[in-house]
Coordinates of N, CA and C in Angstrom, one line a residue:
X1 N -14.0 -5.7 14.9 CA -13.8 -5.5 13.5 C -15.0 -4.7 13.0
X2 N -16.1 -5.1 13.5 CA -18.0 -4.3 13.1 C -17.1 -3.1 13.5
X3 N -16.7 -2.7 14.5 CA -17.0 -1.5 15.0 C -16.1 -0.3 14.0
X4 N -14.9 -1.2 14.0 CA -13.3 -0.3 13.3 C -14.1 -0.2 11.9
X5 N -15.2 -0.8 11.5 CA -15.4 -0.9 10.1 C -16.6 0.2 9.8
X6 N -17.6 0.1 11.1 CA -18.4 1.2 11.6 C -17.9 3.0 11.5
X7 N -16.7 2.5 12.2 CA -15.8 4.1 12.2 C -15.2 4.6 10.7
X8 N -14.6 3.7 10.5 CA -14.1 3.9 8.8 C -15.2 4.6 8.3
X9 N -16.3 3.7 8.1 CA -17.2 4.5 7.5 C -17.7 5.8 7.5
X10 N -18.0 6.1 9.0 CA -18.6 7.8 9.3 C -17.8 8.1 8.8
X11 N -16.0 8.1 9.1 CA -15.1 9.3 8.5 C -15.2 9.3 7.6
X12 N -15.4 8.0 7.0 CA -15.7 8.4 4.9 C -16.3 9.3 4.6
X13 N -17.6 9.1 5.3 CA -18.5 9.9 5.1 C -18.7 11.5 5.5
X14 N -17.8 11.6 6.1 CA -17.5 12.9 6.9 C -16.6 13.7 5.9
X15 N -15.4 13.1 5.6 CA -15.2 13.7 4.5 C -15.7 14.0 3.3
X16 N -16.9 12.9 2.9 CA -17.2 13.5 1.7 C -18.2 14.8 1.7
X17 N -19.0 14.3 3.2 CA -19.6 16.0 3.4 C -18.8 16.8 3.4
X18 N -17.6 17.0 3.8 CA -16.5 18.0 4.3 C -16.3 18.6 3.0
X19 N -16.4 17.6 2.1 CA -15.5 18.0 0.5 C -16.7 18.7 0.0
X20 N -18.4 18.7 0.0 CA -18.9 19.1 -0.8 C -19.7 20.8 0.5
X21 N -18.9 21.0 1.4 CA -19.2 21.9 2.4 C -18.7 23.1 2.4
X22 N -18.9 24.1 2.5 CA -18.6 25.1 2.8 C -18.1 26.2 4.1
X23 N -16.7 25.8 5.1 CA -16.7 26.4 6.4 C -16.3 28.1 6.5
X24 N -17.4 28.4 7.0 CA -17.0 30.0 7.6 C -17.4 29.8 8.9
X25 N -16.3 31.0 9.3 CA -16.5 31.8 10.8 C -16.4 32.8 11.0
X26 N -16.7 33.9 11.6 CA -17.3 34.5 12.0 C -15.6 35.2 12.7
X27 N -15.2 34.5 13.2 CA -13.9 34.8 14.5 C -12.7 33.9 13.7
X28 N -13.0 33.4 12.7 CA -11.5 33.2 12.2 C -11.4 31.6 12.0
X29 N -10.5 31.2 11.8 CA -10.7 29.6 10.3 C -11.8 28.7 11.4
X30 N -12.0 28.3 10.9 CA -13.1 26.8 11.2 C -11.9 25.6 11.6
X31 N -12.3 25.0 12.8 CA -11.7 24.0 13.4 C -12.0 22.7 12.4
X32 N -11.2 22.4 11.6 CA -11.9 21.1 10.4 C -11.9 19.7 11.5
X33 N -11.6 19.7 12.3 CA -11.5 18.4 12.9 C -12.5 18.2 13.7
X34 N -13.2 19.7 14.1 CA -14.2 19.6 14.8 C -15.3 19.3 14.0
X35 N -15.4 20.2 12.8 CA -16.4 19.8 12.1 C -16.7 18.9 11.4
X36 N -15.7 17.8 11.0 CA -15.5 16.5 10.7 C -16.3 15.6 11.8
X37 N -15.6 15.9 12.9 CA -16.5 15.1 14.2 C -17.6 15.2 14.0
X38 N -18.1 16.5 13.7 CA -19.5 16.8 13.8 C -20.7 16.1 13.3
X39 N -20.1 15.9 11.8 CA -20.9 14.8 11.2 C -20.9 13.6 11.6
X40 N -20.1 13.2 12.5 CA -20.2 11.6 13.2 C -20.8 11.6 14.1
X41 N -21.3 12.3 14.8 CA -22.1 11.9 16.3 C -23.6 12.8 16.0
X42 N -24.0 12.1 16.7 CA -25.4 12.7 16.7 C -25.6 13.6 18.0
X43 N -26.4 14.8 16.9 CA -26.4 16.2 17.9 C -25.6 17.0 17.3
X44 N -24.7 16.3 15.8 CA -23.7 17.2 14.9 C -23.0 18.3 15.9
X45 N -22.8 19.8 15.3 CA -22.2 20.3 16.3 C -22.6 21.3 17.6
X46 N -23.3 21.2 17.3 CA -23.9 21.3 18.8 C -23.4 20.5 20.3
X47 N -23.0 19.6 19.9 CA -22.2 18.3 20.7 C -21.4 18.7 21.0
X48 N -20.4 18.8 19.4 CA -19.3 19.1 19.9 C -18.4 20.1 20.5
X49 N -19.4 21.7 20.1 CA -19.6 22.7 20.9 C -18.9 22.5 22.5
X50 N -20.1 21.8 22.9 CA -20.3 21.3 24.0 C -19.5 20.6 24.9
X51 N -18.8 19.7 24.3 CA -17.4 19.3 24.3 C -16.5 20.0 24.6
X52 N -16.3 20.8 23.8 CA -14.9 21.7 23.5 C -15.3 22.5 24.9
X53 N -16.7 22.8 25.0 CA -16.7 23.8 26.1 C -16.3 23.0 28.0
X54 N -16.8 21.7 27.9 CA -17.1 21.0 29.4 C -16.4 19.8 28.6
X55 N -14.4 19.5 28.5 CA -14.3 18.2 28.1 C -14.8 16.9 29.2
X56 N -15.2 17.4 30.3 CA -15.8 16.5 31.4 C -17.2 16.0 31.0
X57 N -17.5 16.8 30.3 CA -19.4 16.2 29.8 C -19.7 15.1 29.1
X58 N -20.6 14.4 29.5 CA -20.9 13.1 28.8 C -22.0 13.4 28.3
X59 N -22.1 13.6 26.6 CA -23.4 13.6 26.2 C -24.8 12.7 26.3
X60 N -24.0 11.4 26.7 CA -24.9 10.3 26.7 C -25.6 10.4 27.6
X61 N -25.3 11.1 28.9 CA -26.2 11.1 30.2 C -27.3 12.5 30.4
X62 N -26.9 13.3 29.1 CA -27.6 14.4 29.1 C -29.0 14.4 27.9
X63 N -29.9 15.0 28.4 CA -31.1 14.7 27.7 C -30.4 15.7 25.7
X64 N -31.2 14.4 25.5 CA -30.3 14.9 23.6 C -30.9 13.7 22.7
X65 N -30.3 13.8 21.2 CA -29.7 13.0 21.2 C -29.0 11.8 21.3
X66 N -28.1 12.2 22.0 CA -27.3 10.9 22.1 C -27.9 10.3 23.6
X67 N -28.7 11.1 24.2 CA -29.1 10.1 25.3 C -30.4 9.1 24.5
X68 N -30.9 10.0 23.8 CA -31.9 8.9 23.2 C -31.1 7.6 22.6
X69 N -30.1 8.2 21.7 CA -29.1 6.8 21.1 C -28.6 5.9 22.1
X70 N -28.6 6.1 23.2 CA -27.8 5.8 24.5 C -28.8 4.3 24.7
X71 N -30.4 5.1 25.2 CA -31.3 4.1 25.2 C -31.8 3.1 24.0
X72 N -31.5 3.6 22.9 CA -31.7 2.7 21.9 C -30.9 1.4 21.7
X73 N -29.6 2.1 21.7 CA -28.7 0.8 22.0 C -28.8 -0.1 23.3
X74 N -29.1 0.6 24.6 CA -29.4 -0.2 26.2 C -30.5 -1.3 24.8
X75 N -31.5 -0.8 24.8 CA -33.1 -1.7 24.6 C -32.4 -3.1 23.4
X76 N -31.3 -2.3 22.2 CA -31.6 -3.7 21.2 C -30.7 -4.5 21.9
X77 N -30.2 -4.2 23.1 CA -28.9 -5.3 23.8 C -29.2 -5.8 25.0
X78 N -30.5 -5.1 25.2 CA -31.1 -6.5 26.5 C -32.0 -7.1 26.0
X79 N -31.9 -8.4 26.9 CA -32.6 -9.9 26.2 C -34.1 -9.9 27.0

């Protein structure tokens, strides 16, 4: 329930950046789903770049980031 309630939230929050945002590109419309994502993970889009490029990549094991978030959450969940 934390968690689904966790998620609700970013997207809330994703959209409301989305609503006060501006998307251009360069090569033609902006991926909104991507950049929606973007605001939810940390590393924004650069991540999810990253993603789209290697869907086999795990950002959590790659120095970033999210490997730092990776360890943050290991440390507050061992006793």
């Amino acid at each position: 329930t934390q968690l689904a309630r966790a998620e609700a939230d970013l997207a809330r929050r994703a959209e409301l950046l989305a609503a006060r945002a501006r998307f251009a590109a360069p090569d033609g419309p902006v991926n909104r789903t991507a950049m929606l994502y973007s605001f939810q993970v940390p590393g924004g889009f650069g991540t999810v770049q990253a993603l789209l490029a290697q869907p086999t990549l795990n950002p959590y094991r790659t120095p970033g980031p999210n490997a730092a978030q990776l360890e943050r959450l290991r440390a507050s969940i061992t006793p």
